PDB file of C-alpha atoms in Angstrom:
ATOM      1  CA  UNK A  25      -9.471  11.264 -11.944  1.00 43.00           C
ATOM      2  CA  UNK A  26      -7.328   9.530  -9.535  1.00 41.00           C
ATOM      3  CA  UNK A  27      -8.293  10.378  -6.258  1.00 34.00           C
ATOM      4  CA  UNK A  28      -5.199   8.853  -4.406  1.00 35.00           C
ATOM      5  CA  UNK A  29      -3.686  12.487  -6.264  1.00 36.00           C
ATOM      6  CA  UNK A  30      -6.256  15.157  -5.769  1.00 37.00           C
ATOM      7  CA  UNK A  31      -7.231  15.854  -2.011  1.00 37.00           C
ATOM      8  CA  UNK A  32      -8.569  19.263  -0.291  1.00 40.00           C
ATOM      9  CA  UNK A  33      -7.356  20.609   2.986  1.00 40.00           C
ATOM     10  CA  UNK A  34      -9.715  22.075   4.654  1.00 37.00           C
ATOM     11  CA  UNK A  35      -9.106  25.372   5.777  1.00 36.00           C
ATOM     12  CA  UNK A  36      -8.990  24.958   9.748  1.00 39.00           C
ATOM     13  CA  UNK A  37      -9.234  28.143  10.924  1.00 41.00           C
ATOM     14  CA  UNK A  38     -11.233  30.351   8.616  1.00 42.00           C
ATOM     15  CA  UNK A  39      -8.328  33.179   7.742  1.00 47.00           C
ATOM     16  CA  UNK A  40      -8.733  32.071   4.521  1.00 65.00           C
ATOM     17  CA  UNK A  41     -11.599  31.253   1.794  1.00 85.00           C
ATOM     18  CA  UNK A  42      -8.551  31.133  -0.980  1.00 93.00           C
ATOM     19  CA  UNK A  43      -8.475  28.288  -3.227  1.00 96.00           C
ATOM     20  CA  UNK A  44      -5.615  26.734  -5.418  1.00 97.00           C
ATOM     21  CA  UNK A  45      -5.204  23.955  -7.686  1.00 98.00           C
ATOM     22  CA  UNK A  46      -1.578  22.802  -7.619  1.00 97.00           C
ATOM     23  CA  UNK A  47      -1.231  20.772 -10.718  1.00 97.00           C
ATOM     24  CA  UNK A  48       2.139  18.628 -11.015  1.00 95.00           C
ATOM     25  CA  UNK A  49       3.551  14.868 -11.748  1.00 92.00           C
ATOM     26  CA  UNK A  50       5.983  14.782  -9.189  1.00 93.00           C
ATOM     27  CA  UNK A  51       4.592  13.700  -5.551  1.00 94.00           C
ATOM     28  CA  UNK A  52       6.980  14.927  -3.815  1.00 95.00           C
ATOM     29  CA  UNK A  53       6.565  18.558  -5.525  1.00 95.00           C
ATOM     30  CA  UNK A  54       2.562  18.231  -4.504  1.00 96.00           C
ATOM     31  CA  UNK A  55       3.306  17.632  -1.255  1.00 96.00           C
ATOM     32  CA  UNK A  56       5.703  20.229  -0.255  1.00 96.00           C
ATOM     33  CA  UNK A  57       3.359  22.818  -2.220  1.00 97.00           C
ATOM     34  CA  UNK A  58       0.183  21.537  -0.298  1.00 96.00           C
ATOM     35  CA  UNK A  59       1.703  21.580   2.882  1.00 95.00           C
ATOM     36  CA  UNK A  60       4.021  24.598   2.743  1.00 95.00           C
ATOM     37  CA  UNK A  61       0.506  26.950   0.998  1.00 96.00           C
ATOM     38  CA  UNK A  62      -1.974  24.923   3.811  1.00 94.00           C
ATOM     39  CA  UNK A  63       0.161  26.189   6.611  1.00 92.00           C
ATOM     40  CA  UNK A  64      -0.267  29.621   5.202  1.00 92.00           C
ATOM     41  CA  UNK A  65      -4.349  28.904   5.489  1.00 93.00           C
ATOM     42  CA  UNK A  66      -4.550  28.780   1.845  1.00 95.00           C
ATOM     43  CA  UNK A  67      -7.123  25.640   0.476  1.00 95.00           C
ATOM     44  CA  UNK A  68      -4.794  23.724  -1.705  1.00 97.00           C
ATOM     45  CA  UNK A  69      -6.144  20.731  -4.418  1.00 97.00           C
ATOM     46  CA  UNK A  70      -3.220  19.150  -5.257  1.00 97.00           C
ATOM     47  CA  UNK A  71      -3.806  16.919  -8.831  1.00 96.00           C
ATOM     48  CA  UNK A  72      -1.241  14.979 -10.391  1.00 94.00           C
ATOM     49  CA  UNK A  73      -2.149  15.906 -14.229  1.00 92.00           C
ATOM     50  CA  UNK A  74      -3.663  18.844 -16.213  1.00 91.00           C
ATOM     51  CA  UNK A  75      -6.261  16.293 -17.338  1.00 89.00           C
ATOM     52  CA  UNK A  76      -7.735  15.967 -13.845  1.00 94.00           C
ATOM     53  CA  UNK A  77      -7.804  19.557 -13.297  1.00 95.00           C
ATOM     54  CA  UNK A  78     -10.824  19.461 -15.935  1.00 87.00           C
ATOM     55  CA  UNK A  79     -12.334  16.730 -13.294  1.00 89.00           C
ATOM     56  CA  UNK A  80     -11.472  19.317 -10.320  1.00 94.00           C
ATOM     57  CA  UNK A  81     -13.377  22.168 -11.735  1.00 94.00           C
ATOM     58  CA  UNK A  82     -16.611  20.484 -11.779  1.00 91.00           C
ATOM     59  CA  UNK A  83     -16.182  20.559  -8.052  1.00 90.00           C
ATOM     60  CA  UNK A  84     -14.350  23.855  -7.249  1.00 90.00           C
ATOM     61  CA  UNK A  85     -13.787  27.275  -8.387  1.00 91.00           C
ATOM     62  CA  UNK A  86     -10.124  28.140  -7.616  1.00 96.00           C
ATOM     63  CA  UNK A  87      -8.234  31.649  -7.424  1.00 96.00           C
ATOM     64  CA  UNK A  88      -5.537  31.022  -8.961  1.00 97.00           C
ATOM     65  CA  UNK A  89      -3.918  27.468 -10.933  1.00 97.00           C
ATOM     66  CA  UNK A  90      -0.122  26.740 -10.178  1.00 97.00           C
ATOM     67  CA  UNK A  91       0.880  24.167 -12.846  1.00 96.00           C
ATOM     68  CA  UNK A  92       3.554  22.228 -14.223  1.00 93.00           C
ATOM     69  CA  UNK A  93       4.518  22.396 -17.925  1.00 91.00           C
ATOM     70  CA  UNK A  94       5.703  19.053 -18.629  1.00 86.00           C
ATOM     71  CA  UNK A  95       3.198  16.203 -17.875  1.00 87.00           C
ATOM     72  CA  UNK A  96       2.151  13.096 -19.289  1.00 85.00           C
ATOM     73  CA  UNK A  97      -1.330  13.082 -20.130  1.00 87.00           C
ATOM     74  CA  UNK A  98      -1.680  17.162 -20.441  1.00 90.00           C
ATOM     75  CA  UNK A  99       0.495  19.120 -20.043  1.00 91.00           C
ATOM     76  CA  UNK A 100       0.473  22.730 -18.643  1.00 93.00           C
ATOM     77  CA  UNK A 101       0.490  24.716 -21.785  1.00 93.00           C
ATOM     78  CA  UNK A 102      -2.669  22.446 -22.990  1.00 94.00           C
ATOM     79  CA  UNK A 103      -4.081  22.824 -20.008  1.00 95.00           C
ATOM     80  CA  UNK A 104      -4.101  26.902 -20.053  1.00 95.00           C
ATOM     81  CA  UNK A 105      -5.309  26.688 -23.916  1.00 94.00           C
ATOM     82  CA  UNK A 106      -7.970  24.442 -22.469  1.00 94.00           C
ATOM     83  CA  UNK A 107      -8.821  27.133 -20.053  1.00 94.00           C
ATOM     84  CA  UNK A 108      -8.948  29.948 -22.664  1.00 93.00           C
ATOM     85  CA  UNK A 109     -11.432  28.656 -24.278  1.00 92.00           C
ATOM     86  CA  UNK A 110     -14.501  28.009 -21.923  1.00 92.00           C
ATOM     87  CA  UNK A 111     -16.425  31.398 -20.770  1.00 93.00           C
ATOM     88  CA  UNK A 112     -16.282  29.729 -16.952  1.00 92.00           C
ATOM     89  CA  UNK A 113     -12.355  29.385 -16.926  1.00 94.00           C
ATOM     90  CA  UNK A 114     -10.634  31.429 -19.085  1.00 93.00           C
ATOM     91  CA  UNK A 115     -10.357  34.515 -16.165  1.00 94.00           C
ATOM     92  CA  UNK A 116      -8.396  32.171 -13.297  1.00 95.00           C
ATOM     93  CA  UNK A 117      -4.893  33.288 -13.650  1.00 96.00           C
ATOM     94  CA  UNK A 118      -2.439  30.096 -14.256  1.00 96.00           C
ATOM     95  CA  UNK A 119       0.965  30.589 -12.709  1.00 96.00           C
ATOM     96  CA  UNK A 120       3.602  27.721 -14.433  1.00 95.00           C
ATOM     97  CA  UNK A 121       6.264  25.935 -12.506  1.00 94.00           C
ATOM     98  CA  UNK A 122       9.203  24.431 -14.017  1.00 87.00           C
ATOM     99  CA  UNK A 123      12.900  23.301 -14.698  1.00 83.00           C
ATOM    100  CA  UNK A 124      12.239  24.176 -18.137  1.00 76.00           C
ATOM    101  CA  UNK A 125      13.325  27.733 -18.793  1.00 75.00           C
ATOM    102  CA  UNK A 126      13.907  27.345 -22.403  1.00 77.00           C
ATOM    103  CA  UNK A 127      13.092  30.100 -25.239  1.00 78.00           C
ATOM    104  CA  UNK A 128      10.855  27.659 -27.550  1.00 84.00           C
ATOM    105  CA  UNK A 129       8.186  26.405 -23.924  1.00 82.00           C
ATOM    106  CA  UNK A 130       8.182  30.322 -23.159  1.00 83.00           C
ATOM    107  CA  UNK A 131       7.040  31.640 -26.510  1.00 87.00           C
ATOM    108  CA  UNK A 132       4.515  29.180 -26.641  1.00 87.00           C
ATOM    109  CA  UNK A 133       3.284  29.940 -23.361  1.00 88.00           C
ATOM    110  CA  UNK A 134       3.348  33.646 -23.839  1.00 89.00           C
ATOM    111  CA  UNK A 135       1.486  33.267 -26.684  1.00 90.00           C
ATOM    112  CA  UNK A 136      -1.015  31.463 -25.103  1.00 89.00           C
ATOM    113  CA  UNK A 137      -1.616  34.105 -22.652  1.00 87.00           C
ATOM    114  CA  UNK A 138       0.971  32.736 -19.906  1.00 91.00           C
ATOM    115  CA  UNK A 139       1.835  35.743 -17.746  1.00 92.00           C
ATOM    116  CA  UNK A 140       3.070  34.151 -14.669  1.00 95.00           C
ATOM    117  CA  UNK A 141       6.026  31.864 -14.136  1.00 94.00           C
ATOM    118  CA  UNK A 142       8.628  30.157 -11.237  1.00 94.00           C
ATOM    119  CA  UNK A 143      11.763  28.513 -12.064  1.00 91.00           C
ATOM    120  CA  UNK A 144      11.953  25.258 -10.323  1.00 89.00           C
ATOM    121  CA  UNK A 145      13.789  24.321  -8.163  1.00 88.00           C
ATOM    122  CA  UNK A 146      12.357  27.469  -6.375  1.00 94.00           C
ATOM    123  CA  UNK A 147      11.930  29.074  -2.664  1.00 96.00           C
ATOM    124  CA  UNK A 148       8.257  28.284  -1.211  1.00 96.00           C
ATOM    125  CA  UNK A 149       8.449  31.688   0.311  1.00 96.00           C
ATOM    126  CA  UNK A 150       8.759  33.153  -3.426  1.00 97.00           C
ATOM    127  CA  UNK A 151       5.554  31.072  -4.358  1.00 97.00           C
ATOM    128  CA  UNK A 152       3.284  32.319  -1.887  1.00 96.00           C
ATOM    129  CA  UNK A 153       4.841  35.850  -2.523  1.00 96.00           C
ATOM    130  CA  UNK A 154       4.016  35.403  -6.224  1.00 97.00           C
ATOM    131  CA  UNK A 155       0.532  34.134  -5.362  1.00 97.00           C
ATOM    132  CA  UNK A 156      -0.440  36.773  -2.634  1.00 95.00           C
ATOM    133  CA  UNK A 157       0.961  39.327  -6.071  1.00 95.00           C
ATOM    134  CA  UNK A 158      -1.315  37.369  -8.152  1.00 96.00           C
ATOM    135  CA  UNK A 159      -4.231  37.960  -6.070  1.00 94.00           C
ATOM    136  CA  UNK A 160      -3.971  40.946  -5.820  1.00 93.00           C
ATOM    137  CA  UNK A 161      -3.818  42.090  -9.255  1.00 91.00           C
ATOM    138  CA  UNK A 162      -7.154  40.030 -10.023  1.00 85.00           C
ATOM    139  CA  UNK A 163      -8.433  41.646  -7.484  1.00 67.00           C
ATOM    140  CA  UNK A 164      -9.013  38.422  -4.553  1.00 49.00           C
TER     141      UNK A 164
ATOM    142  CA  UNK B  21      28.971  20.926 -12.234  1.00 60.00           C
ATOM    143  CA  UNK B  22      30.107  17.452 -11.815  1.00 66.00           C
ATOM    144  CA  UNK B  23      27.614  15.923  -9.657  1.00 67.00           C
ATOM    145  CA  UNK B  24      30.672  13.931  -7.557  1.00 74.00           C
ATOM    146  CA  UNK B  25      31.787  17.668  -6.333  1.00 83.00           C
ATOM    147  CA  UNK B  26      28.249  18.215  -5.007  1.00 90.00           C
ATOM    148  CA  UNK B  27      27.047  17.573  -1.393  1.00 95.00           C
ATOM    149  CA  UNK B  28      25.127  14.752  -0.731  1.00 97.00           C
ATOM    150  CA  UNK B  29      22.633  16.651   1.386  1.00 97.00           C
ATOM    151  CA  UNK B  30      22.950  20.515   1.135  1.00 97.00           C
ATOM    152  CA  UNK B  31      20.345  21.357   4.346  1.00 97.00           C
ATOM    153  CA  UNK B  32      21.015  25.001   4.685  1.00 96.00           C
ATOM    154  CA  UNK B  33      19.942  25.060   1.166  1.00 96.00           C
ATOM    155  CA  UNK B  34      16.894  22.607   1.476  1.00 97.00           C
ATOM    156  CA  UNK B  35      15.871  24.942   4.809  1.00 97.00           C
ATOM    157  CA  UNK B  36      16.132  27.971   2.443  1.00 96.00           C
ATOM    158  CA  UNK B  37      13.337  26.417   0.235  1.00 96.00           C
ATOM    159  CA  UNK B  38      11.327  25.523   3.068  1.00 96.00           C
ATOM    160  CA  UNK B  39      11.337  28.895   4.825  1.00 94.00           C
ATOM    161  CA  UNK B  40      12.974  27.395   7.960  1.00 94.00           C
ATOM    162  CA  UNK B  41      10.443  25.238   8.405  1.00 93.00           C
ATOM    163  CA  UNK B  42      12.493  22.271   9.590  1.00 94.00           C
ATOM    164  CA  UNK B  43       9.341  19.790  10.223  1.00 93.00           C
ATOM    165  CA  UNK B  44       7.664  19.920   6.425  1.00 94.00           C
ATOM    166  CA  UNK B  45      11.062  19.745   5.147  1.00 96.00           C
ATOM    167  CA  UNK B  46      11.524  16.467   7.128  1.00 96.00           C
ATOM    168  CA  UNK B  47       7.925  15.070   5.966  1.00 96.00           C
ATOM    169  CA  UNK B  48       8.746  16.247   2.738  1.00 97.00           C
ATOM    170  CA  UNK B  49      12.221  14.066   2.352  1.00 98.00           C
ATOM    171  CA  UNK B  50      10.062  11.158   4.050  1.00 97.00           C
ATOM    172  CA  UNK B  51       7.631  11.486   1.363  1.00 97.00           C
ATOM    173  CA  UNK B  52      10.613  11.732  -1.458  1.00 98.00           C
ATOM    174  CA  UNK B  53      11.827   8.313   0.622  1.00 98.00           C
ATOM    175  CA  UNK B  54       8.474   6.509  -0.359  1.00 97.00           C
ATOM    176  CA  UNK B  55       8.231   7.974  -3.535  1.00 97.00           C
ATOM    177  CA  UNK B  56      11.534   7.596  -5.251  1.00 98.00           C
ATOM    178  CA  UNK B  57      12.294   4.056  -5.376  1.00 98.00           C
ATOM    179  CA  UNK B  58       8.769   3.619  -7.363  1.00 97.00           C
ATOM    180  CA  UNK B  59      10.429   6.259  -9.378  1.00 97.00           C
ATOM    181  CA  UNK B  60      13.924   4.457 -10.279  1.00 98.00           C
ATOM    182  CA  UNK B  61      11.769   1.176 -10.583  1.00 98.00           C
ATOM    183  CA  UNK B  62       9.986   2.978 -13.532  1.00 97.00           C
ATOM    184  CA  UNK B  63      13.379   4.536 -14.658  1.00 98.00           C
ATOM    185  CA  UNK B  64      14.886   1.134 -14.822  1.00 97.00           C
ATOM    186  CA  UNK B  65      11.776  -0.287 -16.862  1.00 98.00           C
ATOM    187  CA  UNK B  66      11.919   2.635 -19.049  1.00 97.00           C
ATOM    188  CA  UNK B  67      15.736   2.067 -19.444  1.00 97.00           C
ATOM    189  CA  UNK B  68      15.371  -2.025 -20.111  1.00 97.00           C
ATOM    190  CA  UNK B  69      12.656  -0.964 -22.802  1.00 97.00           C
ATOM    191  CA  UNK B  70      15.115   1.756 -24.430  1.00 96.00           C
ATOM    192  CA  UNK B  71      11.956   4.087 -23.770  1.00 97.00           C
ATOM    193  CA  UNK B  72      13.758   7.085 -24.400  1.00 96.00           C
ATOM    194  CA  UNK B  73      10.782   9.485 -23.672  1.00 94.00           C
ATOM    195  CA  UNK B  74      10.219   7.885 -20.366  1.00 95.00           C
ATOM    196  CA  UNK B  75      13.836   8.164 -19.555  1.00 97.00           C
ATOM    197  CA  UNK B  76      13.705  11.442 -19.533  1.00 95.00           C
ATOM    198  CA  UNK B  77      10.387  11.845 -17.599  1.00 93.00           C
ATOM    199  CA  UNK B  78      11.120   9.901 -14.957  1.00 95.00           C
ATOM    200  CA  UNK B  79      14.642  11.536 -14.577  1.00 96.00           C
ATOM    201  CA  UNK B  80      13.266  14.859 -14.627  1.00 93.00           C
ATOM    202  CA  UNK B  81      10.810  14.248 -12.156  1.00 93.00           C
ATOM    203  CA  UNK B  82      13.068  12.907  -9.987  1.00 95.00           C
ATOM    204  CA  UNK B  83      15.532  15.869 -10.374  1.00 94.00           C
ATOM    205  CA  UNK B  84      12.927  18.331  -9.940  1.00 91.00           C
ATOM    206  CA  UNK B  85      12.111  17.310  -6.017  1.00 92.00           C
ATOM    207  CA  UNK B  86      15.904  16.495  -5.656  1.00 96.00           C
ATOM    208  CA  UNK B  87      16.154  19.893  -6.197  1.00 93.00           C
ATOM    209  CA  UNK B  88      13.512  21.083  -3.595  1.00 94.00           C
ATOM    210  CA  UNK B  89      14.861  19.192  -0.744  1.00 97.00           C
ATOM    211  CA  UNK B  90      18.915  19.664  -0.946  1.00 97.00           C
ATOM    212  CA  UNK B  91      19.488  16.410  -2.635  1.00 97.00           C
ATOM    213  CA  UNK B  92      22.033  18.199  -4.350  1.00 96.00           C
ATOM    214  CA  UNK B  93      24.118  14.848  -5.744  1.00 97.00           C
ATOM    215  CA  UNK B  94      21.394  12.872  -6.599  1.00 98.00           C
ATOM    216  CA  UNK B  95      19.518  15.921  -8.633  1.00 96.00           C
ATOM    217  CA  UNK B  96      22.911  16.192 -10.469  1.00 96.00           C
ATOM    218  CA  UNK B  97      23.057  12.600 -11.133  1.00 97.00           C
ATOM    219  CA  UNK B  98      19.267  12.743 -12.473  1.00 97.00           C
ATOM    220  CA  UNK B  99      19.721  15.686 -14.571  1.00 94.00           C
ATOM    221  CA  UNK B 100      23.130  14.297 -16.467  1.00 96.00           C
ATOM    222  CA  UNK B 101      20.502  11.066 -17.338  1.00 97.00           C
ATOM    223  CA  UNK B 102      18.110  13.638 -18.232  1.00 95.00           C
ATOM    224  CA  UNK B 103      20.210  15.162 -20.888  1.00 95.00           C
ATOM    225  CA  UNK B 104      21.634  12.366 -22.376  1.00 96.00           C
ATOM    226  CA  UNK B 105      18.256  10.915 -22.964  1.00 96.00           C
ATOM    227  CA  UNK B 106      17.310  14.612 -24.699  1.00 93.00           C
ATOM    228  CA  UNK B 107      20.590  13.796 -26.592  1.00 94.00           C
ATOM    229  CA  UNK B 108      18.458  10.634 -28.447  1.00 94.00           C
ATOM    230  CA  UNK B 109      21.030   8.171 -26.673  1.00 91.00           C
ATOM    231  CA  UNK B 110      20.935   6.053 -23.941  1.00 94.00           C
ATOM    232  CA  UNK B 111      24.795   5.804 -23.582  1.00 92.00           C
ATOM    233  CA  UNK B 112      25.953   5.042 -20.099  1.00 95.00           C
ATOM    234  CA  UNK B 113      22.530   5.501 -18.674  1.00 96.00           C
ATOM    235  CA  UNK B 114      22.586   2.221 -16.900  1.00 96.00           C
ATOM    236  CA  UNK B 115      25.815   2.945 -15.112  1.00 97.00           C
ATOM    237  CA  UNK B 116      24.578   6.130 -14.474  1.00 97.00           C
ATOM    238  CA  UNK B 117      21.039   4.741 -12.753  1.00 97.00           C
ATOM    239  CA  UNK B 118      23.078   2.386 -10.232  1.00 97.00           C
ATOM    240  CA  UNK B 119      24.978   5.305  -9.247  1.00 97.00           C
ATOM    241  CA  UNK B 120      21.987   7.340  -9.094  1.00 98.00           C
ATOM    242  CA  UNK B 121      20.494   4.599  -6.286  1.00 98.00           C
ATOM    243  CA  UNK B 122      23.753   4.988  -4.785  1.00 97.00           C
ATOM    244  CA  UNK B 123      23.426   8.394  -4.223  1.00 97.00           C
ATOM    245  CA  UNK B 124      20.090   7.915  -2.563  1.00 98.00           C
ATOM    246  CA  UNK B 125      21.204   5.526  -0.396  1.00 98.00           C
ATOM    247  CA  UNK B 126      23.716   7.565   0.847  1.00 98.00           C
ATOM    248  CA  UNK B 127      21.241  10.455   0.686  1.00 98.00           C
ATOM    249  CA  UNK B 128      18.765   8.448   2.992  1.00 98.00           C
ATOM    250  CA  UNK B 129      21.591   7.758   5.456  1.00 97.00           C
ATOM    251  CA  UNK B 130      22.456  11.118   6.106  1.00 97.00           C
ATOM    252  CA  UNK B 131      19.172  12.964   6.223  1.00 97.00           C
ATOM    253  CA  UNK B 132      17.602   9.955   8.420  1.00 96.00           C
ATOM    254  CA  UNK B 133      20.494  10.050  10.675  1.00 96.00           C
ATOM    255  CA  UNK B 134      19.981  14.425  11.249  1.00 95.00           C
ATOM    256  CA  UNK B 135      19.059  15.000  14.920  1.00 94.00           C
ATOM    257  CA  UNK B 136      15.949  17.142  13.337  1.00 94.00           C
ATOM    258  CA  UNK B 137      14.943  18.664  16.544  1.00 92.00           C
ATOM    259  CA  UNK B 138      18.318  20.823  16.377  1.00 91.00           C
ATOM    260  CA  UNK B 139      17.502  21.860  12.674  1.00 89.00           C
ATOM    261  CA  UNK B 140      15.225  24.904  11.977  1.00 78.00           C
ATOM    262  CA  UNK B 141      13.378  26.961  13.420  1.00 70.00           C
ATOM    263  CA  UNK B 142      12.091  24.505  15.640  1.00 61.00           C
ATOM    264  CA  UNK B 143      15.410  24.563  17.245  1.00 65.00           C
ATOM    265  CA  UNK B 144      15.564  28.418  18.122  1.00 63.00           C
ATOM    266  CA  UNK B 145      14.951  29.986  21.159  1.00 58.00           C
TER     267      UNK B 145
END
């Protein structure tokens, strides 16, 4: 795992015991997720590939995983079949974010289960809306 | 949309993503700052080695936090390399990749030269 890519905020002020792994190749994405979610006292691990998130979980039970489709190593839709298939994972809800709206990536993410999904580029405010929704529904 | 007819730096947009929140925008486009040139370094590399795959990662990457942060032009510019490199060509790409560094030039100009404390809601009373 590269640890220059997966970090923890700690949650400062205790509002908050919620933990998400924001999984996506682009930097700059990571870092406006992390810091937007952090200053809404959420506990964000930001990771940089869906192969690391595997890494991640040894070390942390998250809520909820926001996740790119498209990355190089594994990508999202690997990642939530990877999930699906171990007792300990296959319950955290996986909420995708990407440019890629396109009929063939959503059928084979429905298929696999995929419920939840943003359109990038999208409004922070409509992620944490979405996430507070997803929460709620699995009952956190 | 031809990406010449978009703004360089659409900020009421970019504050729309970020919830008014002027300050992580700003850290945000300083972060895109260190982060992109890496980015059209690999872009080039991928270009010089007709890596069409890579093309097209690299280009949507870069399109996707374009996007985020109001780099309107330069997201354009990224996402017409994008789908020419879904197309199986590299035609023009090179052309298209200086102008692409052009446009973040000239998108680093303008959003380093934004008096920030007047921007947000930092800025109301």
């Amino acid at each position: 795992m590269n640890t220059e890519n997966v970090h923890a905020n700690k949650v400062s002020d205790g509002a908050s015991d919620i933990c998400v792994f924001v999984v996506d190749d682009d930097p700059v994405m990571r870092i406006a997720i992390d810091k937007y979610l952090s200053a809404k006292h959420i506990r964000v691990v930001a990771i940089a590939d869906g192969f690391d998130v595997l890494v991640a979980l040894e070390k942390n039970q998250p809520d909820l995983i926001v996740s790119d489709i498209h990355m190089e190593k594994l990508d999202g839709l690997s990642l939530l079949e990877g999930l699906r298939n171990r007792a300990e994972t296959k319950d955290i809800p996986v909420l995708f974010i990407s440019s890629d709206s396109g009929s063939e990536t959503m059928e084979r993410a429905r298929a696999l289960g995929a419920k939840y999904f943003l359109i990038k580029p999208f409004q922070l405010s409509a992620l944490f809306s979405l996430i507070r929704k997803i929460l709620k529904q699995t009952s956190k | 949309m031809n990406s010449e007819s978009q703004p360089i730096f659409d900020l009421e947009y970019a504050l729309g993503v970020f919830d008014d929140e002027a300050e992580v925008l700003q850290s945000v486009i300083e972060a895109f700052f260190e982060e992109t040139p890496k980015e059209l370094g690999r872009l080039e590399q991928a270009l010089a080695s007709a890596d069409l795959e890579g093309v097209e990662r690299y280009s949507h990457r870069m399109a996707g936090s374009a996007g985020m942060i109001g780099a309107t032009r330069f997201r354009s510019m990224a996402r017409e390399i994008e789908g020419v490199a879904k197309g199986g060509a590299l035609d023009g790409v090179e052309t298209m990749t200086t102008r692409l560094q052009t446009e973040f030039a000239a998108f680093l100009e303008l959003a380093r030269g934004l008096d920030w404390s007047s921007v947000g809601k930092a800025s109301k009373p």
